């Protein structure tokens, strides 16, 4: 990959490196554990389109349920419907990979425990992608919240302790911007960062497949049609590695995946505890976290079994 030119800038602890004349490459990320799907129903809407509804499984497809909708949007405005767990009349519905330019991109990443992003809508079924907003979950799909108006593309860094969002662009609609949005505390707060003096189209945002790097690449196109790349380097935000001593104050907390219809943390006969960085700690993951920190046995229930026909 040839570099024609590069420039470096430092602002607010984030290093920007601009490259011109680069061929665009895409990266992908995987997701373990949760399964979601859009089901097509026999009914159609007034325009003749198939009705699609999103359902999620927390136990390898043994049971499926609607996604519970948040009560308010990112601006604090209540939605037109409400439901505690999600139902046919009101739930969160998400667009899936078949509607993405890069089909390999998923809701989460291999090194990220419990965090997922998606864009969709609240209602009785999936609406047009042009009307979609962006949502996130920090508990593997048990609860969701609205984080951005419109459809945004996400990329994980530092094993989930950094998440960067950029406006979604398509072949037909090129979103223009000069800033990105990022969080370092699991979406509790979002900060905007201006990387360009003029608005450009972000074609994609990539990082390494595992989502463990603190560097991101923005693939952009300027108003005069020139393609260039911007390297976002977040290593300047902190130089302190996170620690997890056997005794004393740890920079991590333990998180356990659960089933929304169970009152305990037992899944498939085990209680699994995963390490996640505390949201108020200004440190970085110095090495690849072994997320699964502890596992213990528990009594299985009906939710831990699926039908098998010999």
mmCIF file of N, CA and C in Angstrom, residues 176-281:
data_model
loop_
_atom_site.group_PDB
_atom_site.id
_atom_site.type_symbol
_atom_site.label_atom_id
_atom_site.label_comp_id
_atom_site.label_asym_id
_atom_site.label_seq_id
_atom_site.Cartn_x
_atom_site.Cartn_y
_atom_site.Cartn_z
ATOM 1 N N UNK A 176 -22.095 13.664 5.081
ATOM 2 C CA UNK A 176 -20.920 14.526 5.186
ATOM 3 C C UNK A 176 -20.752 14.999 6.622
ATOM 4 N N UNK A 177 -19.504 15.009 7.088
ATOM 5 C CA UNK A 177 -19.212 15.428 8.451
ATOM 6 C C UNK A 177 -17.751 15.841 8.546
ATOM 7 N N UNK A 178 -17.398 16.516 9.615
ATOM 8 C CA UNK A 178 -15.996 16.819 9.892
ATOM 9 C C UNK A 178 -15.613 16.399 11.307
ATOM 10 N N UNK A 179 -16.472 15.582 11.933
ATOM 11 C CA UNK A 179 -16.183 15.126 13.290
ATOM 12 C C UNK A 179 -16.670 13.701 13.493
ATOM 13 N N UNK A 180 -16.088 13.050 14.482
ATOM 14 C CA UNK A 180 -16.519 11.722 14.916
ATOM 15 C C UNK A 180 -16.991 11.835 16.365
ATOM 16 N N UNK A 181 -17.626 10.797 16.861
ATOM 17 C CA UNK A 181 -18.084 10.776 18.244
ATOM 18 C C UNK A 181 -17.506 9.533 18.914
ATOM 19 N N UNK A 182 -17.032 9.689 20.157
ATOM 20 C CA UNK A 182 -16.435 8.538 20.830
ATOM 21 C C UNK A 182 -16.795 8.535 22.311
ATOM 22 N N UNK A 183 -16.707 7.352 22.915
ATOM 23 C CA UNK A 183 -16.950 7.187 24.342
ATOM 24 C C UNK A 183 -15.853 6.321 24.942
ATOM 25 N N UNK A 184 -15.507 6.604 26.184
ATOM 26 C CA UNK A 184 -14.538 5.783 26.915
ATOM 27 C C UNK A 184 -15.157 5.211 28.189
ATOM 28 N N UNK A 185 -16.483 5.308 28.321
ATOM 29 C CA UNK A 185 -17.146 4.803 29.528
ATOM 30 C C UNK A 185 -18.446 4.070 29.200
ATOM 31 N N UNK A 186 -18.376 3.207 28.184
ATOM 32 C CA UNK A 186 -19.501 2.353 27.801
ATOM 33 C C UNK A 186 -20.753 3.154 27.448
ATOM 34 N N UNK A 187 -20.566 4.299 26.812
ATOM 35 C CA UNK A 187 -21.692 5.068 26.310
ATOM 36 C C UNK A 187 -22.380 5.963 27.310
ATOM 37 N N UNK A 188 -21.830 6.099 28.515
ATOM 38 C CA UNK A 188 -22.437 7.016 29.486
ATOM 39 C C UNK A 188 -22.308 8.459 29.012
ATOM 40 N N UNK A 189 -21.177 8.777 28.404
ATOM 41 C CA UNK A 189 -20.936 10.103 27.838
ATOM 42 C C UNK A 189 -20.317 9.944 26.457
ATOM 43 N N UNK A 190 -20.655 10.870 25.565
ATOM 44 C CA UNK A 190 -20.088 10.877 24.220
ATOM 45 C C UNK A 190 -19.409 12.213 23.966
ATOM 46 N N UNK A 191 -18.237 12.165 23.355
ATOM 47 C CA UNK A 191 -17.487 13.367 23.018
ATOM 48 C C UNK A 191 -17.317 13.439 21.507
ATOM 49 N N UNK A 192 -17.507 14.635 20.966
ATOM 50 C CA UNK A 192 -17.289 14.850 19.541
ATOM 51 C C UNK A 192 -15.865 15.340 19.315
ATOM 52 N N UNK A 193 -15.237 14.831 18.262
ATOM 53 C CA UNK A 193 -13.866 15.218 17.930
ATOM 54 C C UNK A 193 -13.804 15.613 16.463
ATOM 55 N N UNK A 194 -13.371 16.843 16.208
ATOM 56 C CA UNK A 194 -13.285 17.357 14.839
ATOM 57 C C UNK A 194 -11.944 16.967 14.227
ATOM 58 N N UNK A 195 -11.982 16.183 13.169
ATOM 59 C CA UNK A 195 -10.759 15.702 12.535
ATOM 60 C C UNK A 195 -10.467 16.405 11.216
ATOM 61 N N UNK A 196 -11.395 17.230 10.745
ATOM 62 C CA UNK A 196 -11.220 17.902 9.461
ATOM 63 C C UNK A 196 -11.786 19.311 9.539
ATOM 64 N N UNK A 197 -11.172 20.238 8.803
ATOM 65 C CA UNK A 197 -11.659 21.610 8.783
ATOM 66 C C UNK A 197 -12.859 21.782 7.864
ATOM 67 N N UNK A 198 -13.033 20.871 6.935
ATOM 68 C CA UNK A 198 -14.187 20.913 6.045
ATOM 69 C C UNK A 198 -14.896 19.568 6.063
ATOM 70 N N UNK A 199 -16.166 19.584 5.713
ATOM 71 C CA UNK A 199 -16.947 18.353 5.736
ATOM 72 C C UNK A 199 -16.503 17.401 4.631
ATOM 73 N N UNK A 200 -16.399 16.123 4.995
ATOM 74 C CA UNK A 200 -16.024 15.080 4.051
ATOM 75 C C UNK A 200 -16.981 13.909 4.229
ATOM 76 N N UNK A 201 -16.936 12.984 3.304
ATOM 77 C CA UNK A 201 -17.716 11.756 3.413
ATOM 78 C C UNK A 201 -16.838 10.658 3.999
ATOM 79 N N UNK A 202 -17.267 10.076 5.124
ATOM 80 C CA UNK A 202 -16.547 8.945 5.705
ATOM 81 C C UNK A 202 -17.081 7.667 5.065
ATOM 82 N N UNK A 203 -16.251 7.023 4.282
ATOM 83 C CA UNK A 203 -16.658 5.801 3.601
ATOM 84 C C UNK A 203 -16.700 4.613 4.551
ATOM 85 N N UNK A 204 -15.800 4.604 5.531
ATOM 86 C CA UNK A 204 -15.751 3.487 6.471
ATOM 87 C C UNK A 204 -14.824 3.845 7.619
ATOM 88 N N UNK A 205 -14.941 3.129 8.721
ATOM 89 C CA UNK A 205 -14.001 3.210 9.829
ATOM 90 C C UNK A 205 -13.560 1.792 10.154
ATOM 91 N N UNK A 206 -12.254 1.584 10.285
ATOM 92 C CA UNK A 206 -11.729 0.240 10.509
ATOM 93 C C UNK A 206 -10.691 0.256 11.618
ATOM 94 N N UNK A 207 -10.448 -0.919 12.145
ATOM 95 C CA UNK A 207 -9.374 -1.157 13.103
ATOM 96 C C UNK A 207 -9.025 -2.631 12.973
ATOM 97 N N UNK A 208 -8.176 -3.147 13.851
ATOM 98 C CA UNK A 208 -7.858 -4.566 13.744
ATOM 99 C C UNK A 208 -9.080 -5.391 14.130
ATOM 100 N N UNK A 209 -9.140 -6.607 13.638
ATOM 101 C CA UNK A 209 -10.331 -7.447 13.739
ATOM 102 C C UNK A 209 -10.779 -7.683 15.182
ATOM 103 N N UNK A 210 -9.843 -7.792 16.117
ATOM 104 C CA UNK A 210 -10.198 -8.138 17.491
ATOM 105 C C UNK A 210 -10.802 -6.977 18.267
ATOM 106 N N UNK A 211 -10.662 -5.748 17.768
ATOM 107 C CA UNK A 211 -11.171 -4.604 18.500
ATOM 108 C C UNK A 211 -10.333 -4.246 19.710
ATOM 109 N N UNK A 212 -9.044 -4.595 19.698
ATOM 110 C CA UNK A 212 -8.190 -4.358 20.866
ATOM 111 C C UNK A 212 -7.236 -3.182 20.686
ATOM 112 N N UNK A 213 -7.140 -2.626 19.485
ATOM 113 C CA UNK A 213 -6.212 -1.532 19.235
ATOM 114 C C UNK A 213 -6.807 -0.203 19.686
ATOM 115 N N UNK A 214 -5.930 0.780 19.930
ATOM 116 C CA UNK A 214 -6.375 2.143 20.222
ATOM 117 C C UNK A 214 -6.194 3.049 19.013
ATOM 118 N N UNK A 215 -5.965 2.450 17.858
ATOM 119 C CA UNK A 215 -5.841 3.186 16.603
ATOM 120 C C UNK A 215 -6.978 2.812 15.665
ATOM 121 N N UNK A 216 -7.499 3.815 14.967
ATOM 122 C CA UNK A 216 -8.587 3.619 14.021
ATOM 123 C C UNK A 216 -8.222 4.305 12.708
ATOM 124 N N UNK A 217 -8.768 3.797 11.613
ATOM 125 C CA UNK A 217 -8.582 4.421 10.307
ATOM 126 C C UNK A 217 -9.928 4.883 9.769
ATOM 127 N N UNK A 218 -10.000 6.163 9.410
ATOM 128 C CA UNK A 218 -11.162 6.704 8.716
ATOM 129 C C UNK A 218 -10.851 6.733 7.227
ATOM 130 N N UNK A 219 -11.726 6.139 6.424
ATOM 131 C CA UNK A 219 -11.564 6.160 4.971
ATOM 132 C C UNK A 219 -12.522 7.216 4.431
ATOM 133 N N UNK A 220 -11.964 8.273 3.850
ATOM 134 C CA UNK A 220 -12.751 9.470 3.540
ATOM 135 C C UNK A 220 -12.658 9.849 2.063
ATOM 136 N N UNK A 221 -13.629 10.669 1.659
ATOM 137 C CA UNK A 221 -13.611 11.271 0.325
ATOM 138 C C UNK A 221 -13.956 12.743 0.460
ATOM 139 N N UNK A 222 -13.125 13.599 -0.107
ATOM 140 C CA UNK A 222 -13.329 15.040 -0.017
ATOM 141 C C UNK A 222 -14.368 15.501 -1.034
ATOM 142 N N UNK A 223 -14.734 16.776 -0.955
ATOM 143 C CA UNK A 223 -15.757 17.318 -1.849
ATOM 144 C C UNK A 223 -15.313 17.318 -3.308
ATOM 145 N N UNK A 224 -13.984 17.318 -3.552
ATOM 146 C CA UNK A 224 -13.493 17.275 -4.931
ATOM 147 C C UNK A 224 -13.233 15.854 -5.419
ATOM 148 N N UNK A 225 -13.687 14.852 -4.644
ATOM 149 C CA UNK A 225 -13.609 13.465 -5.086
ATOM 150 C C UNK A 225 -12.337 12.734 -4.724
ATOM 151 N N UNK A 226 -11.411 13.375 -4.014
ATOM 152 C CA UNK A 226 -10.160 12.719 -3.647
ATOM 153 C C UNK A 226 -10.367 11.813 -2.436
ATOM 154 N N UNK A 227 -9.761 10.633 -2.489
ATOM 155 C CA UNK A 227 -9.862 9.671 -1.395
ATOM 156 C C UNK A 227 -8.623 9.765 -0.511
ATOM 157 N N UNK A 228 -8.838 9.768 0.800
ATOM 158 C CA UNK A 228 -7.718 9.825 1.729
ATOM 159 C C UNK A 228 -8.093 9.095 3.009
ATOM 160 N N UNK A 229 -7.093 8.849 3.838
ATOM 161 C CA UNK A 229 -7.296 8.125 5.085
ATOM 162 C C UNK A 229 -6.796 8.955 6.257
ATOM 163 N N UNK A 230 -7.499 8.856 7.382
ATOM 164 C CA UNK A 230 -7.116 9.555 8.603
ATOM 165 C C UNK A 230 -6.911 8.522 9.700
ATOM 166 N N UNK A 231 -5.735 8.546 10.327
ATOM 167 C CA UNK A 231 -5.462 7.651 11.447
ATOM 168 C C UNK A 231 -5.811 8.358 12.751
ATOM 169 N N UNK A 232 -6.756 7.796 13.507
ATOM 170 C CA UNK A 232 -7.108 8.314 14.825
ATOM 171 C C UNK A 232 -6.350 7.510 15.873
ATOM 172 N N UNK A 233 -5.442 8.164 16.567
ATOM 173 C CA UNK A 233 -4.596 7.499 17.561
ATOM 174 C C UNK A 233 -5.016 7.967 18.955
ATOM 175 N N UNK A 234 -5.645 7.073 19.724
ATOM 176 C CA UNK A 234 -6.154 7.415 21.050
ATOM 177 C C UNK A 234 -5.160 7.097 22.170
ATOM 178 N N UNK A 235 -3.939 6.741 21.823
ATOM 179 C CA UNK A 235 -2.976 6.383 22.868
ATOM 180 C C UNK A 235 -2.613 7.577 23.744
ATOM 181 N N UNK A 236 -2.844 8.798 23.256
ATOM 182 C CA UNK A 236 -2.527 9.978 24.042
ATOM 183 C C UNK A 236 -3.530 10.288 25.135
ATOM 184 N N UNK A 237 -4.658 9.577 25.175
ATOM 185 C CA UNK A 237 -5.655 9.841 26.213
ATOM 186 C C UNK A 237 -5.155 9.437 27.595
ATOM 187 N N UNK A 238 -4.362 8.392 27.660
ATOM 188 C CA UNK A 238 -3.808 7.943 28.939
ATOM 189 C C UNK A 238 -2.580 7.086 28.683
ATOM 190 N N UNK A 239 -1.624 7.151 29.603
ATOM 191 C CA UNK A 239 -0.439 6.301 29.500
ATOM 192 C C UNK A 239 -0.352 5.328 30.669
ATOM 193 N N UNK A 240 -1.447 5.202 31.424
ATOM 194 C CA UNK A 240 -1.450 4.294 32.575
ATOM 195 C C UNK A 240 -2.127 2.978 32.214
ATOM 196 N N UNK A 241 -1.415 1.864 32.316
ATOM 197 C CA UNK A 241 -2.052 0.572 32.058
ATOM 198 C C UNK A 241 -2.992 0.181 33.193
ATOM 199 N N UNK A 242 -4.100 -0.449 32.864
ATOM 200 C CA UNK A 242 -5.037 -0.928 33.884
ATOM 201 C C UNK A 242 -4.407 -2.082 34.662
ATOM 202 N N UNK A 243 -4.773 -2.196 35.932
ATOM 203 C CA UNK A 243 -4.234 -3.262 36.776
ATOM 204 C C UNK A 243 -5.387 -4.007 37.437
ATOM 205 N N UNK A 244 -5.129 -5.263 37.737
ATOM 206 C CA UNK A 244 -6.108 -6.102 38.426
ATOM 207 C C UNK A 244 -5.390 -6.924 39.490
ATOM 208 N N UNK A 245 -4.985 -6.280 40.597
ATOM 209 C CA UNK A 245 -4.235 -7.000 41.636
ATOM 210 C C UNK A 245 -5.112 -8.013 42.354
ATOM 211 N N UNK A 246 -4.481 -9.027 42.927
ATOM 212 C CA UNK A 246 -5.229 -10.042 43.666
ATOM 213 C C UNK A 246 -5.905 -9.442 44.889
ATOM 214 N N UNK A 247 -5.321 -8.410 45.450
ATOM 215 C CA UNK A 247 -5.936 -7.691 46.563
ATOM 216 C C UNK A 247 -5.742 -6.200 46.335
ATOM 217 N N UNK A 248 -6.654 -5.406 46.825
ATOM 218 C CA UNK A 248 -6.555 -3.970 46.626
ATOM 219 C C UNK A 248 -7.506 -3.489 45.543
ATOM 220 N N UNK A 249 -7.322 -2.253 45.137
ATOM 221 C CA UNK A 249 -8.228 -1.604 44.195
ATOM 222 C C UNK A 249 -7.924 -2.040 42.768
ATOM 223 N N UNK A 250 -8.926 -2.597 42.100
ATOM 224 C CA UNK A 250 -8.777 -3.049 40.719
ATOM 225 C C UNK A 250 -9.407 -2.042 39.769
ATOM 226 N N UNK A 251 -8.874 -1.981 38.555
ATOM 227 C CA UNK A 251 -9.457 -1.136 37.514
ATOM 228 C C UNK A 251 -10.576 -1.854 36.767
ATOM 229 N N UNK A 252 -10.885 -3.073 37.181
ATOM 230 C CA UNK A 252 -11.895 -3.873 36.499
ATOM 231 C C UNK A 252 -13.035 -4.241 37.450
ATOM 232 N N UNK A 253 -14.178 -4.583 36.845
ATOM 233 C CA UNK A 253 -15.284 -5.141 37.612
ATOM 234 C C UNK A 253 -15.742 -6.419 36.921
ATOM 235 N N UNK A 254 -16.490 -7.234 37.642
ATOM 236 C CA UNK A 254 -16.961 -8.508 37.109
ATOM 237 C C UNK A 254 -18.389 -8.360 36.601
ATOM 238 N N UNK A 255 -18.612 -8.833 35.385
ATOM 239 C CA UNK A 255 -19.937 -8.786 34.761
ATOM 240 C C UNK A 255 -20.347 -10.195 34.345
ATOM 241 N N UNK A 256 -21.625 -10.539 34.578
ATOM 242 C CA UNK A 256 -22.129 -11.868 34.232
ATOM 243 C C UNK A 256 -23.291 -11.748 33.254
ATOM 244 N N UNK A 257 -23.271 -12.504 32.162
ATOM 245 C CA UNK A 257 -24.424 -12.534 31.260
ATOM 246 C C UNK A 257 -25.590 -13.253 31.920
ATOM 247 N N UNK A 258 -26.793 -12.798 31.644
ATOM 248 C CA UNK A 258 -27.988 -13.388 32.239
ATOM 249 C C UNK A 258 -29.048 -13.598 31.167
ATOM 250 N N UNK A 259 -30.095 -14.317 31.546
ATOM 251 C CA UNK A 259 -31.263 -14.476 30.691
ATOM 252 C C UNK A 259 -32.350 -13.550 31.220
ATOM 253 N N UNK A 260 -33.030 -12.789 30.357
ATOM 254 C CA UNK A 260 -33.999 -11.798 30.840
ATOM 255 C C UNK A 260 -35.184 -12.391 31.589
ATOM 256 N N UNK A 261 -35.465 -13.679 31.388
ATOM 257 C CA UNK A 261 -36.620 -14.293 32.043
ATOM 258 C C UNK A 261 -36.211 -15.159 33.231
ATOM 259 N N UNK A 262 -34.948 -15.074 33.647
ATOM 260 C CA UNK A 262 -34.481 -15.812 34.812
ATOM 261 C C UNK A 262 -34.018 -14.828 35.882
ATOM 262 N N UNK A 263 -34.178 -15.238 37.143
ATOM 263 C CA UNK A 263 -33.828 -14.350 38.254
ATOM 264 C C UNK A 263 -32.442 -14.643 38.813
ATOM 265 N N UNK A 264 -31.620 -15.391 38.060
ATOM 266 C CA UNK A 264 -30.252 -15.645 38.506
ATOM 267 C C UNK A 264 -29.307 -15.521 37.310
ATOM 268 N N UNK A 265 -28.036 -15.786 37.527
ATOM 269 C CA UNK A 265 -27.026 -15.635 36.479
ATOM 270 C C UNK A 265 -26.642 -16.965 35.849
ATOM 271 N N UNK A 266 -27.488 -17.976 36.009
ATOM 272 C CA UNK A 266 -27.183 -19.309 35.510
ATOM 273 C C UNK A 266 -27.567 -19.425 34.034
ATOM 274 N N UNK A 267 -26.591 -19.764 33.194
ATOM 275 C CA UNK A 267 -26.816 -20.018 31.777
ATOM 276 C C UNK A 267 -26.092 -21.305 31.396
ATOM 277 N N UNK A 268 -26.826 -22.274 30.855
ATOM 278 C CA UNK A 268 -26.256 -23.557 30.441
ATOM 279 C C UNK A 268 -25.538 -24.260 31.596
ATOM 280 N N UNK A 269 -26.066 -24.113 32.799
ATOM 281 C CA UNK A 269 -25.488 -24.801 33.944
ATOM 282 C C UNK A 269 -24.247 -24.153 34.515
ATOM 283 N N UNK A 270 -23.960 -22.908 34.108
ATOM 284 C CA UNK A 270 -22.768 -22.219 34.604
ATOM 285 C C UNK A 270 -23.086 -20.759 34.927
ATOM 286 N N UNK A 271 -22.380 -20.227 35.897
ATOM 287 C CA UNK A 271 -22.350 -18.792 36.157
ATOM 288 C C UNK A 271 -20.978 -18.299 35.707
ATOM 289 N N UNK A 272 -20.960 -17.504 34.656
ATOM 290 C CA UNK A 272 -19.699 -17.029 34.081
ATOM 291 C C UNK A 272 -19.495 -15.565 34.440
ATOM 292 N N UNK A 273 -18.302 -15.226 34.886
ATOM 293 C CA UNK A 273 -17.982 -13.852 35.252
ATOM 294 C C UNK A 273 -16.854 -13.349 34.352
ATOM 295 N N UNK A 274 -17.089 -12.176 33.765
ATOM 296 C CA UNK A 274 -16.155 -11.594 32.810
ATOM 297 C C UNK A 274 -15.569 -10.290 33.346
ATOM 298 N N UNK A 275 -14.303 -10.050 33.020
ATOM 299 C CA UNK A 275 -13.649 -8.801 33.402
ATOM 300 C C UNK A 275 -14.018 -7.694 32.418
ATOM 301 N N UNK A 276 -14.426 -6.547 32.967
ATOM 302 C CA UNK A 276 -14.634 -5.351 32.153
ATOM 303 C C UNK A 276 -14.041 -4.153 32.895
ATOM 304 N N UNK A 277 -13.484 -3.235 32.138
ATOM 305 C CA UNK A 277 -12.857 -2.066 32.757
ATOM 306 C C UNK A 277 -13.912 -1.163 33.386
ATOM 307 N N UNK A 278 -13.643 -0.679 34.588
ATOM 308 C CA UNK A 278 -14.555 0.245 35.246
ATOM 309 C C UNK A 278 -14.662 1.525 34.417
ATOM 310 N N UNK A 279 -15.867 2.033 34.312
ATOM 311 C CA UNK A 279 -16.106 3.150 33.401
ATOM 312 C C UNK A 279 -15.493 4.463 33.875
ATOM 313 N N UNK A 280 -15.129 4.560 35.156
ATOM 314 C CA UNK A 280 -14.551 5.807 35.662
ATOM 315 C C UNK A 280 -13.027 5.766 35.724
ATOM 316 N N UNK A 281 -12.401 4.718 35.182
ATOM 317 C CA UNK A 281 -10.948 4.583 35.257
ATOM 318 C C UNK A 281 -10.294 5.083 33.970
#
